[in-house]
mmCIF file of C-alpha atoms in Angstrom:
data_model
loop_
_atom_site.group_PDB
_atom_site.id
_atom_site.type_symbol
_atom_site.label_atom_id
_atom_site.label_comp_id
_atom_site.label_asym_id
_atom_site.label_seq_id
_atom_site.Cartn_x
_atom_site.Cartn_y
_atom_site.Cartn_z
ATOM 1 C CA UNK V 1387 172.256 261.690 18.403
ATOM 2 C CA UNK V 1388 168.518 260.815 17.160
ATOM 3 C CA UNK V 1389 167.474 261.756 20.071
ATOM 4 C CA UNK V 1390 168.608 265.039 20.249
ATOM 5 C CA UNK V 1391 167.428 265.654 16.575
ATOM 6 C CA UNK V 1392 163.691 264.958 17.797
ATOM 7 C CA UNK V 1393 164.657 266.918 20.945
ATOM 8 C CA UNK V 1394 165.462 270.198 18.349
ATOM 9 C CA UNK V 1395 162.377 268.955 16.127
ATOM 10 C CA UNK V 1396 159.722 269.346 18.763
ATOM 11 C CA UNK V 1397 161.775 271.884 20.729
ATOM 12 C CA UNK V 1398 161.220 274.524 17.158
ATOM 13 C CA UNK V 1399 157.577 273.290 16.613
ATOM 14 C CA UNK V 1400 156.708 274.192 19.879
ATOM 15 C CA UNK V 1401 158.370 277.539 19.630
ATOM 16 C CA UNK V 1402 156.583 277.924 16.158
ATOM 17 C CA UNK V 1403 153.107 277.104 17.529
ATOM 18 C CA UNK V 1404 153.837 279.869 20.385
ATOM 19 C CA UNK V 1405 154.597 282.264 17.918
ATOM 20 C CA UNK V 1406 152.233 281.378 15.553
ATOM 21 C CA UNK V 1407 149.564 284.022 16.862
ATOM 22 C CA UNK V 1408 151.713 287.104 18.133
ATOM 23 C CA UNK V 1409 152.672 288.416 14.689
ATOM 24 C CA UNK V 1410 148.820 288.934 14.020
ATOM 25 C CA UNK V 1411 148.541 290.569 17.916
ATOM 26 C CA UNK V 1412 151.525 292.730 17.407
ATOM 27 C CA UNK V 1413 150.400 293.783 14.432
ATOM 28 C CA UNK V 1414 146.361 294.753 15.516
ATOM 29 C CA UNK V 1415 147.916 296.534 18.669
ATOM 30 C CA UNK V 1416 150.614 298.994 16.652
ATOM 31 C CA UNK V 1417 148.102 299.896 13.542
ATOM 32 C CA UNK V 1418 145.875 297.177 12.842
ATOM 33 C CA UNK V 1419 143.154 298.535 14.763
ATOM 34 C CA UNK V 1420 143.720 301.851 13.276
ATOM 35 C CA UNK V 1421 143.564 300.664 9.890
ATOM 36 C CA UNK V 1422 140.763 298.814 9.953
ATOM 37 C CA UNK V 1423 138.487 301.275 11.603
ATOM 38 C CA UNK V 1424 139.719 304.215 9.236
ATOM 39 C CA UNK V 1425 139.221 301.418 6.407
ATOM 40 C CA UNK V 1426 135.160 300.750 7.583
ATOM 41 C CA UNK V 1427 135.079 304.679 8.326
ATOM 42 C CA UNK V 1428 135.974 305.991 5.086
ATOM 43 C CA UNK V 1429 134.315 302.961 3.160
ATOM 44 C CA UNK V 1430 131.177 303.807 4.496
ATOM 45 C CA UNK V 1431 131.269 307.501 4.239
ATOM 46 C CA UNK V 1432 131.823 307.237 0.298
ATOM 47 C CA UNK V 1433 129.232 307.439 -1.913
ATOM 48 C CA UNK V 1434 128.310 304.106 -3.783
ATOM 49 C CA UNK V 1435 129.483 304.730 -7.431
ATOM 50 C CA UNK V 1436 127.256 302.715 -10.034
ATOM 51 C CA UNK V 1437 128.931 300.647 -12.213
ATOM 52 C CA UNK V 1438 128.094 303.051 -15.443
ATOM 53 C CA UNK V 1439 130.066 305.144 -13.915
ATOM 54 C CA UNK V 1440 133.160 304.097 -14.769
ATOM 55 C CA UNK V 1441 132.724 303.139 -18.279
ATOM 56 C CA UNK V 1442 133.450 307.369 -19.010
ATOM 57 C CA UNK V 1443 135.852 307.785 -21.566
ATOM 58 C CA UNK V 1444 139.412 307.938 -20.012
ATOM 59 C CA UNK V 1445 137.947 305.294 -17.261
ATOM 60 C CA UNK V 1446 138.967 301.613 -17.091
ATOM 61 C CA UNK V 1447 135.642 299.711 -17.179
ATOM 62 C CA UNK V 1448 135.019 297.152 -13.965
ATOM 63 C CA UNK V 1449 134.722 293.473 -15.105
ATOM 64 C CA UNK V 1450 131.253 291.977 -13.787
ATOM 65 C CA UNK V 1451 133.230 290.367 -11.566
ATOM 66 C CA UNK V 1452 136.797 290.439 -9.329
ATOM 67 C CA UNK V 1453 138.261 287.009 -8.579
ATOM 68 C CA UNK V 1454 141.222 286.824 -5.372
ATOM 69 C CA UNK V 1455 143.255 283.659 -5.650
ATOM 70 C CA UNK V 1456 144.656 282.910 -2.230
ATOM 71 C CA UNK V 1457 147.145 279.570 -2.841
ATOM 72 C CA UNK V 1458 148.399 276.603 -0.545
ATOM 73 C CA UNK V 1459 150.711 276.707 2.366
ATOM 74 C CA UNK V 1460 153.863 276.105 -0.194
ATOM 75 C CA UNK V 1461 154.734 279.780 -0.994
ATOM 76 C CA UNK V 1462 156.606 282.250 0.575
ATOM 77 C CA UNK V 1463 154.923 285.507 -1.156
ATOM 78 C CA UNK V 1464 152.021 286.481 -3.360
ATOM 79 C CA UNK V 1465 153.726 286.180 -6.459
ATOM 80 C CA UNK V 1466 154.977 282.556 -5.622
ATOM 81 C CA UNK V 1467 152.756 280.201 -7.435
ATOM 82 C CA UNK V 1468 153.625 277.413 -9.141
ATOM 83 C CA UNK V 1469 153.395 276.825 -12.970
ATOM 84 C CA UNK V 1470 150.532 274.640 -12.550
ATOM 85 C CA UNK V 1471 148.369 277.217 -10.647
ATOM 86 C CA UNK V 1472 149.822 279.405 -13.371
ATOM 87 C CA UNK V 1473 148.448 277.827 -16.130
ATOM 88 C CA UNK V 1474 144.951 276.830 -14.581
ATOM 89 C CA UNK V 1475 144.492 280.705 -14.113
ATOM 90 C CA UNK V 1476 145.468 282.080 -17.135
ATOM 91 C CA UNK V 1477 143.575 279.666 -19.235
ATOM 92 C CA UNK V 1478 140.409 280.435 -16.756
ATOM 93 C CA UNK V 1479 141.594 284.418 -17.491
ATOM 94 C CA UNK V 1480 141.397 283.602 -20.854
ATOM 95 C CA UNK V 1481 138.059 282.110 -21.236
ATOM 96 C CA UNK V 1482 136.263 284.769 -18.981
ATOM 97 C CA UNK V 1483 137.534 287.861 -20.037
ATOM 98 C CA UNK V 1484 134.649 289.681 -18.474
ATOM 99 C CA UNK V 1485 136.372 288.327 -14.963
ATOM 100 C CA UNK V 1486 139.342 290.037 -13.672
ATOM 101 C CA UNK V 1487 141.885 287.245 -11.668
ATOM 102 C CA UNK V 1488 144.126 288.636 -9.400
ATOM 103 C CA UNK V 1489 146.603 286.318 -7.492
ATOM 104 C CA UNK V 1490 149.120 288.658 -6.017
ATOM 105 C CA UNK V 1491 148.414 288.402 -2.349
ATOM 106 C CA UNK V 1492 149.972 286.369 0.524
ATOM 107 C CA UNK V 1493 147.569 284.717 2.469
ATOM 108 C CA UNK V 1494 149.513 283.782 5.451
ATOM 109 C CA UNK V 1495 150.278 286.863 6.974
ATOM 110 C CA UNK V 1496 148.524 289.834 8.982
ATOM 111 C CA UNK V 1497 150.621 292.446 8.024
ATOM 112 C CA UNK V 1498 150.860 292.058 3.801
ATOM 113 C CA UNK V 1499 154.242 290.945 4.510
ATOM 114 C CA UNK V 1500 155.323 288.014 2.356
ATOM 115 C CA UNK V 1501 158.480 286.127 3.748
ATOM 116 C CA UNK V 1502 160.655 287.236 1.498
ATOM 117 C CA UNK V 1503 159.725 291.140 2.893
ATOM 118 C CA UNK V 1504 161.132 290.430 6.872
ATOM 119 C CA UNK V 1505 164.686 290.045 8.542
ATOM 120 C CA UNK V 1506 164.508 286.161 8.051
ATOM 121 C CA UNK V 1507 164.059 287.047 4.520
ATOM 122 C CA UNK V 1508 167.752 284.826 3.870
ATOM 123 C CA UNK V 1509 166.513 281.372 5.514
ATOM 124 C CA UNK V 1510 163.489 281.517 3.440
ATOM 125 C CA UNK V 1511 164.977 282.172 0.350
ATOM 126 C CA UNK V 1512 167.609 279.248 1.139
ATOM 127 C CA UNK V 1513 164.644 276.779 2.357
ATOM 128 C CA UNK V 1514 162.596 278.017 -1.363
ATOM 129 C CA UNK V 1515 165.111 277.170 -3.129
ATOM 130 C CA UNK V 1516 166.726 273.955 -1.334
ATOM 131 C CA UNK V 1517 163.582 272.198 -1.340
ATOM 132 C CA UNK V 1518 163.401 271.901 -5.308
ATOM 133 C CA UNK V 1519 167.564 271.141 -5.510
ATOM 134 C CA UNK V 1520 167.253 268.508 -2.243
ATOM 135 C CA UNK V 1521 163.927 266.883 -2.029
ATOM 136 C CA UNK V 1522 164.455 264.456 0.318
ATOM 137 C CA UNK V 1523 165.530 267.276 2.697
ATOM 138 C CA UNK V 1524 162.794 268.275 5.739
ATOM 139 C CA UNK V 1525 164.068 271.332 6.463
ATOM 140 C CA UNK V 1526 162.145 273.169 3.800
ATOM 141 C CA UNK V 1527 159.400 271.861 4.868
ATOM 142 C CA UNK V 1528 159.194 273.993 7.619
ATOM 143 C CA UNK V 1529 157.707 277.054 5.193
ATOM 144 C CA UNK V 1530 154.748 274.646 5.040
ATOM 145 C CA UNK V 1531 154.877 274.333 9.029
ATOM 146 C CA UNK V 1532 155.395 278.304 9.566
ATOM 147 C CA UNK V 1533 152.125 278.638 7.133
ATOM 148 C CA UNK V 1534 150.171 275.792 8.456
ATOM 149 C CA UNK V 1535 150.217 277.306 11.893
ATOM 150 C CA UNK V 1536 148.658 280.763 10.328
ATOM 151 C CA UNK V 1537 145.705 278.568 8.837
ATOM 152 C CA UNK V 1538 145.404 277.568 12.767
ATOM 153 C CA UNK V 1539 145.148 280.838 14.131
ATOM 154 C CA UNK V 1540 143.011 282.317 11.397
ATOM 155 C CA UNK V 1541 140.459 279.414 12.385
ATOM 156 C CA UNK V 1542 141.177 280.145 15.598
ATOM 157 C CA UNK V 1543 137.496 282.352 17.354
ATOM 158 C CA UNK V 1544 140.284 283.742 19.937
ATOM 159 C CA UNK V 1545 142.894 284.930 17.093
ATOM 160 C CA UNK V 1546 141.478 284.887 13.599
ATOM 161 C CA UNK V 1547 139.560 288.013 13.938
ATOM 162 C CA UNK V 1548 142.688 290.010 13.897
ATOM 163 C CA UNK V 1549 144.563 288.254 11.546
ATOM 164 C CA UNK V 1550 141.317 287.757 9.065
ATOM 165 C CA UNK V 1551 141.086 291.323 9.259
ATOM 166 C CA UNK V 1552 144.662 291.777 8.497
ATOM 167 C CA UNK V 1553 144.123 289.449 5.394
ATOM 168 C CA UNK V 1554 140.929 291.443 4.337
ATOM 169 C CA UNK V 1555 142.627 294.630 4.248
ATOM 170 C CA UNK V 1556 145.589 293.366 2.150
ATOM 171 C CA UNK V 1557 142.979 291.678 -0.597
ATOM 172 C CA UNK V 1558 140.913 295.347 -0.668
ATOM 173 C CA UNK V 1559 143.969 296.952 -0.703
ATOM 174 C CA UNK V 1560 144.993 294.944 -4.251
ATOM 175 C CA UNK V 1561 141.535 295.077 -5.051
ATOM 176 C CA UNK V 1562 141.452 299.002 -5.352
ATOM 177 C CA UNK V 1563 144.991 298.841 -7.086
ATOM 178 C CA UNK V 1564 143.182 296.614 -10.018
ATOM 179 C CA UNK V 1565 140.563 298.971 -10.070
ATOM 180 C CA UNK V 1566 137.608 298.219 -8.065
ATOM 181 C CA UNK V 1567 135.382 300.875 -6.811
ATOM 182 C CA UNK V 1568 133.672 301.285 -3.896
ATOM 183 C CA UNK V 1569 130.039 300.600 -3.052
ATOM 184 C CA UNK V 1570 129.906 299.829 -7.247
ATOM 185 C CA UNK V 1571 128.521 296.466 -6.145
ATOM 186 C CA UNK V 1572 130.752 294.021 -8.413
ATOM 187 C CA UNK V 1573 131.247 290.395 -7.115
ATOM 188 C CA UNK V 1574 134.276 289.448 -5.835
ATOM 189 C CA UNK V 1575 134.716 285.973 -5.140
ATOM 190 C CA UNK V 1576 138.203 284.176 -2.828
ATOM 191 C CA UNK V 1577 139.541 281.034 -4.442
ATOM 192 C CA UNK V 1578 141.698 279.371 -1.849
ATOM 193 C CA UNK V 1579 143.522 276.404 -2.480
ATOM 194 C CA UNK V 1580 144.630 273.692 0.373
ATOM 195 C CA UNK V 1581 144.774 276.058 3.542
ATOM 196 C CA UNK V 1582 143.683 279.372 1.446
ATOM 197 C CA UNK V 1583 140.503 277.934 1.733
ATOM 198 C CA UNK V 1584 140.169 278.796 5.192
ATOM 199 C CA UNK V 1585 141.816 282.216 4.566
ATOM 200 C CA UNK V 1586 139.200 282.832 1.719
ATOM 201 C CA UNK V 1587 136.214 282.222 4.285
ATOM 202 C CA UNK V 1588 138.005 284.046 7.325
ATOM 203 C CA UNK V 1589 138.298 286.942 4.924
ATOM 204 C CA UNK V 1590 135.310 287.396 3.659
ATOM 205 C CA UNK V 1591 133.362 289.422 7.068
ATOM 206 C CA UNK V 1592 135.742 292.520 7.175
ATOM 207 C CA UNK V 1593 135.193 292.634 2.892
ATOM 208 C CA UNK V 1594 131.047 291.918 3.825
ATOM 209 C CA UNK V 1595 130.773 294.838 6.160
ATOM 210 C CA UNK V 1596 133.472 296.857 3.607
ATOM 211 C CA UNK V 1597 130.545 296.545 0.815
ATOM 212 C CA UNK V 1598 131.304 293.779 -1.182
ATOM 213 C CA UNK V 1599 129.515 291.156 -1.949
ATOM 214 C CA UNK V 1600 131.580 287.994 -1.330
ATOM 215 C CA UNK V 1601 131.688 284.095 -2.153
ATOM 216 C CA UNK V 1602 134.143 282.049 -2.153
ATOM 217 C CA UNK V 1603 135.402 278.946 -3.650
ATOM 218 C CA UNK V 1604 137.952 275.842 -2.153
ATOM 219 C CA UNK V 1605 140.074 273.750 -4.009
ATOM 220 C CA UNK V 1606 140.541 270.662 -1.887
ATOM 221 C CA UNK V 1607 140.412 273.319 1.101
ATOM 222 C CA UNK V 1608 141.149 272.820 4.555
ATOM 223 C CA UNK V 1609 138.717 274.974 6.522
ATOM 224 C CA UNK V 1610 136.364 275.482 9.752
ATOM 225 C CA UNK V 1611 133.173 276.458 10.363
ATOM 226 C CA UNK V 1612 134.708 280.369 10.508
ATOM 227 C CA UNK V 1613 132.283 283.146 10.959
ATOM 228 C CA UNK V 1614 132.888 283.977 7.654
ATOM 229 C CA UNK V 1615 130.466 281.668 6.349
ATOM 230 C CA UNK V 1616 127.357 284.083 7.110
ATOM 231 C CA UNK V 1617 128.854 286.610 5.356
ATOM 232 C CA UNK V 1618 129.231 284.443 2.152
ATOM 233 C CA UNK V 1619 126.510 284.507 -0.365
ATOM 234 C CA UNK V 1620 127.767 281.220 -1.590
ATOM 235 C CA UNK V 1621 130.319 278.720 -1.307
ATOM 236 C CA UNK V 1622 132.064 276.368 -3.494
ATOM 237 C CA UNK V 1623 133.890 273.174 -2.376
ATOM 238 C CA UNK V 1624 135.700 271.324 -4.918
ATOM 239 C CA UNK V 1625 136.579 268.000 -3.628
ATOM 240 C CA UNK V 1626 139.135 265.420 -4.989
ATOM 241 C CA UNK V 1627 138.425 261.820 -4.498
ATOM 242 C CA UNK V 1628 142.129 260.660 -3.735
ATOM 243 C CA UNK V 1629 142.601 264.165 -1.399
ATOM 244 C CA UNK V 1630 143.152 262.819 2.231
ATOM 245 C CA UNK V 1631 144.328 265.988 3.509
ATOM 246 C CA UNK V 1632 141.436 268.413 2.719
ATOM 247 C CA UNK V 1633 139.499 265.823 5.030
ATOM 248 C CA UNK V 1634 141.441 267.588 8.177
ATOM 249 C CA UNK V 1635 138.896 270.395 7.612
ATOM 250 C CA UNK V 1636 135.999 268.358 8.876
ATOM 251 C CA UNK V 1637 137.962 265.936 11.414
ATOM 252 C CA UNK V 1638 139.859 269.000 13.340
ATOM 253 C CA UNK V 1639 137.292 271.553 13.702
ATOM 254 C CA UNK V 1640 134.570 270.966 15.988
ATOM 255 C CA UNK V 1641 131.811 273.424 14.127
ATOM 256 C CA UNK V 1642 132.139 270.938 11.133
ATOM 257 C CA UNK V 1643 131.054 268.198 13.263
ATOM 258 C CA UNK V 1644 127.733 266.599 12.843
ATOM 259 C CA UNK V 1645 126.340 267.987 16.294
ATOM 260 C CA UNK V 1646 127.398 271.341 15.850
ATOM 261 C CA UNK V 1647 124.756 272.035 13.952
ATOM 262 C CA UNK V 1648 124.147 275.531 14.892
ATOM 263 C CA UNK V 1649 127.388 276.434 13.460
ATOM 264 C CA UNK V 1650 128.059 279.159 10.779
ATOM 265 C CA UNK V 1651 129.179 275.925 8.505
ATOM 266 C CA UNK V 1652 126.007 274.409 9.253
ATOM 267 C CA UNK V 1653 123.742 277.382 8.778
ATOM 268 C CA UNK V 1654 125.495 277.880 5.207
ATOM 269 C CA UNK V 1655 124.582 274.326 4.216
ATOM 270 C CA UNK V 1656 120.913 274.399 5.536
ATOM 271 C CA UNK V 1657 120.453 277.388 3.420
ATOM 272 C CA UNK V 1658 121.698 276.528 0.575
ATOM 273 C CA UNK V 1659 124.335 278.339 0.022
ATOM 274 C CA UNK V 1660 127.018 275.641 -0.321
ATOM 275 C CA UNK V 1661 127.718 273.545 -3.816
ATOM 276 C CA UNK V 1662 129.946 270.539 -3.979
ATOM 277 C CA UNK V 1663 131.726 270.068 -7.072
ATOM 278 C CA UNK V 1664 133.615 266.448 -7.526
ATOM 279 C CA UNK V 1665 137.414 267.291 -8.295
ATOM 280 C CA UNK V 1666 137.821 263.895 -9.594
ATOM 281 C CA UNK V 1667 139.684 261.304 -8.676
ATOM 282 C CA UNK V 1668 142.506 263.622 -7.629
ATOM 283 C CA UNK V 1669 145.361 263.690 -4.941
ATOM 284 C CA UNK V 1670 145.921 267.158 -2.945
ATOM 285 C CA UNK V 1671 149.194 268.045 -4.515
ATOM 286 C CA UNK V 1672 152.268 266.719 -6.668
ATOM 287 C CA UNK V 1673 151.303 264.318 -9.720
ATOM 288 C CA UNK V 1674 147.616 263.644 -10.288
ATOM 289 C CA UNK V 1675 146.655 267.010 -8.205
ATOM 290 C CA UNK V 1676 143.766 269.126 -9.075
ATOM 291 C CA UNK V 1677 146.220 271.494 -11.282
ATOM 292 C CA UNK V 1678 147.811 268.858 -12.736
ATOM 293 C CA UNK V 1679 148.487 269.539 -16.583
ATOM 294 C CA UNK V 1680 150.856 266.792 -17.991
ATOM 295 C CA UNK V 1681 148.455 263.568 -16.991
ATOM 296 C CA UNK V 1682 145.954 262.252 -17.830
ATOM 297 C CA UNK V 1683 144.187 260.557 -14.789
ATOM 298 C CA UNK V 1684 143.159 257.393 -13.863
ATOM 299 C CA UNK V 1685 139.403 258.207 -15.497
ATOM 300 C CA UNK V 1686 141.387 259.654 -18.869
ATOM 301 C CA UNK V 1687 140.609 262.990 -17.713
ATOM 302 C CA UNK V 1688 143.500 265.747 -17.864
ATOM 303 C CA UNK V 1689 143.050 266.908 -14.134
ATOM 304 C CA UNK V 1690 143.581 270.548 -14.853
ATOM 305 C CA UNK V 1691 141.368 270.473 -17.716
ATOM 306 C CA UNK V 1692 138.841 269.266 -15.614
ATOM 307 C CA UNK V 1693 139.242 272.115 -12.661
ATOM 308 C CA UNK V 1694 139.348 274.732 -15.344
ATOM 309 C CA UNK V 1695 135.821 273.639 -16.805
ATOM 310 C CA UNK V 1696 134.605 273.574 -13.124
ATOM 311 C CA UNK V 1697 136.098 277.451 -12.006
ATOM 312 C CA UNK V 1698 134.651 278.292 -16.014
ATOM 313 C CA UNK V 1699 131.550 277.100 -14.693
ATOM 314 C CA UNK V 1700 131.288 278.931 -11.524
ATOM 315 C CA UNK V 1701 133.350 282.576 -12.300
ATOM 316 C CA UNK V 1702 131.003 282.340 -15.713
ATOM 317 C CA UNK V 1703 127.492 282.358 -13.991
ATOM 318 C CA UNK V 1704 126.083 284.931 -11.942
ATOM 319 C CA UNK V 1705 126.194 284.293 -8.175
ATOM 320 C CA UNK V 1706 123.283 282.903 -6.441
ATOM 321 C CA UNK V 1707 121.210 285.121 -4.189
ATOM 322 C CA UNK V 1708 120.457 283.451 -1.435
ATOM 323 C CA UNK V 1709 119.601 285.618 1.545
ATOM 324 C CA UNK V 1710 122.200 285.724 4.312
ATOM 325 C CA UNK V 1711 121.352 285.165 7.835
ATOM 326 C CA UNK V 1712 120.372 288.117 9.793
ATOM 327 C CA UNK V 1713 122.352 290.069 11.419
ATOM 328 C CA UNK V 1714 121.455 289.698 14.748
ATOM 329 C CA UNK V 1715 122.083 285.859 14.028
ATOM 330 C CA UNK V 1716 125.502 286.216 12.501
ATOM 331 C CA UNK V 1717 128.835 285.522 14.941
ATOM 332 C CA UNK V 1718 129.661 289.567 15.835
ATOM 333 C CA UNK V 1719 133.249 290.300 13.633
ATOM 334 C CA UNK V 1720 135.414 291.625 17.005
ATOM 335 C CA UNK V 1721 137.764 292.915 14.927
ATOM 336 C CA UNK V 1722 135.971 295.385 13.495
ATOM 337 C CA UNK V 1723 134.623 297.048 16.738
ATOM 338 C CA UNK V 1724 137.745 296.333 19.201
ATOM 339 C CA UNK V 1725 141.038 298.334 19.954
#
């Protein structure tokens, strides 16, 4: 009987890692393409539009700066974050008024189609719920599998250009519906979490060549050396000292490997534009996390206080302007120019 539970158990992963990439494909090859071309087309064509501009009476001002919060591989839509991340963001909201959080969008899907948005819609609402009534079950885990595999083939240099660009029209898309203006030159800067923190860097080349100026910050983020670092004008890791898993990022992907060092990782570091914070002596999720609000920690430090005071510290200041690598230098984004 075991065995034919393991049988089923490797029998659906395999199907789900077989899967994993086609829902990014399907979508490129029926509008995808389309969209992003018309996107780069009609971006470019606008005029820029200074920030004055939009201080006229009857116009909402811009904030100096837009921040995207992209969250871990445990939710099944944009609006699914837990009360932790809840917290951590309004209190950040609240101390930076000037900065305008928006953590709406689901990271794990080409299309800006949350889980709860498909036919399957049923099983994922029974596996969200059933894994807070039955912990000990494993069947919900397999939201986190379903997601984990879409961190793959974002990192992916055969995949993740199409779904990356699939993620960076969803974030400009909810970036225009909380006002942002085109070519008006305001920051915007991805905050992933866990695997958002290779969505936040995969991201960021379709919003470069959109106009924005991008950076990007990972809490205890599992990422690779994605081309999206030479479009970054600076990146923040936040690193626990108890988080095992956000070491997967440098053990899994070869272009964070020591002899890669040509790598768009690599180049990011040499120049600069990479600042680790220490997250403290923090796990990657459940008690004693980074957003954890109710304990103290082992060094009698409230763990979320402590990540608020470092995001304070980093949406607060102006980004640094360290030059990006030229053009002719930078990985070419294939999404942008294929059908």
């Amino acid at each position: 009987m075991i065995g034919w539970l393991l049988g089923g158990l490797v029998a659906l992963l395999v199907a789900f890692a077989l899967l994993a990439p086609l829902e990014s494909l399907r979508w490129w090859s029926s509008q995808g393409s389309v969209q992003t071309r018309r996107t780069l087309a009609l971006t470019t064509k606008q005029p820029s539009t200074p920030p004055a501009t939009t201080d006229a009476p009857g116009a909402s001002p811009q904030p100096e700066r837009y921040v995207v919060y992209l969250s871990g591989i445990g939710v099944v839509d944009g609006e699914g974050i837990s009360l932790r991340e809840q917290a951590v963001w309004h209190r950040v909201q609240k101390d930076l008024p000037q900065v305008r959080v928006i953590a709406e969008v689901f990271p794990y899907a080409a299309n800006d189609r949350s889980l709860l948005q498909r036919a399957t819609s049923g099983m994922w609402t029974w596996l969200d719920k059933r894994r807070y009534r039955h912990r000990e079950s494993v069947a919900p885990y397999l939201i986190n599998l379903r997601n984990v595999l879409q961190v793959l083939v974002s990192a992916d240099p055969r995949y993740g250009p199409t779904f990356n660009a699939g993620l960076s029209l969803a974030i400009w898309d909810a970036l225009r519906e909380h006002g942002y203006v085109p070519g008006s030159g305001v920051p915007v800067t991805l905050v992933g979490f866990s695997g958002g923190g290779q969505m936040a860097v995969g991201a960021a080349s379709l919003l470069s060549l959109l106009g924005v100026p991008v950076s990007a910050v990972s809490i205890g983020g599992v990422f690779g050396a994605d081309p999206g670092f030479d479009h970054l004008q600076h990146f923040w890791d936040i690193r626990g000292g108890r988080d095992r898993l956000r070491l997967l990022g440098p053990l899994v992907f070869p272009g964070r490997w020591p002899f890669t060092p040509s790598s768009p990782w690599h180049r990011a570091m040499k120049d600069g534009r990479v600042t680790i914070y220490d997250g403290g002596p923090v796990v990657h999720e459940g008690r004693n996390s980074y957003f954890e609000g109710r304990r103290v920690g082992s060094d009698g430090v409230m763990p979320a206080d402590r990540l608020v005071g470092i995001l304070d510290t980093i949406l607060g200041s102006p980004v640094p302007q360290t030059p990006l690598p030229p053009p002719c230098d930078r990985t070419p984004p294939r999404h942008a120019t294929r059908r």
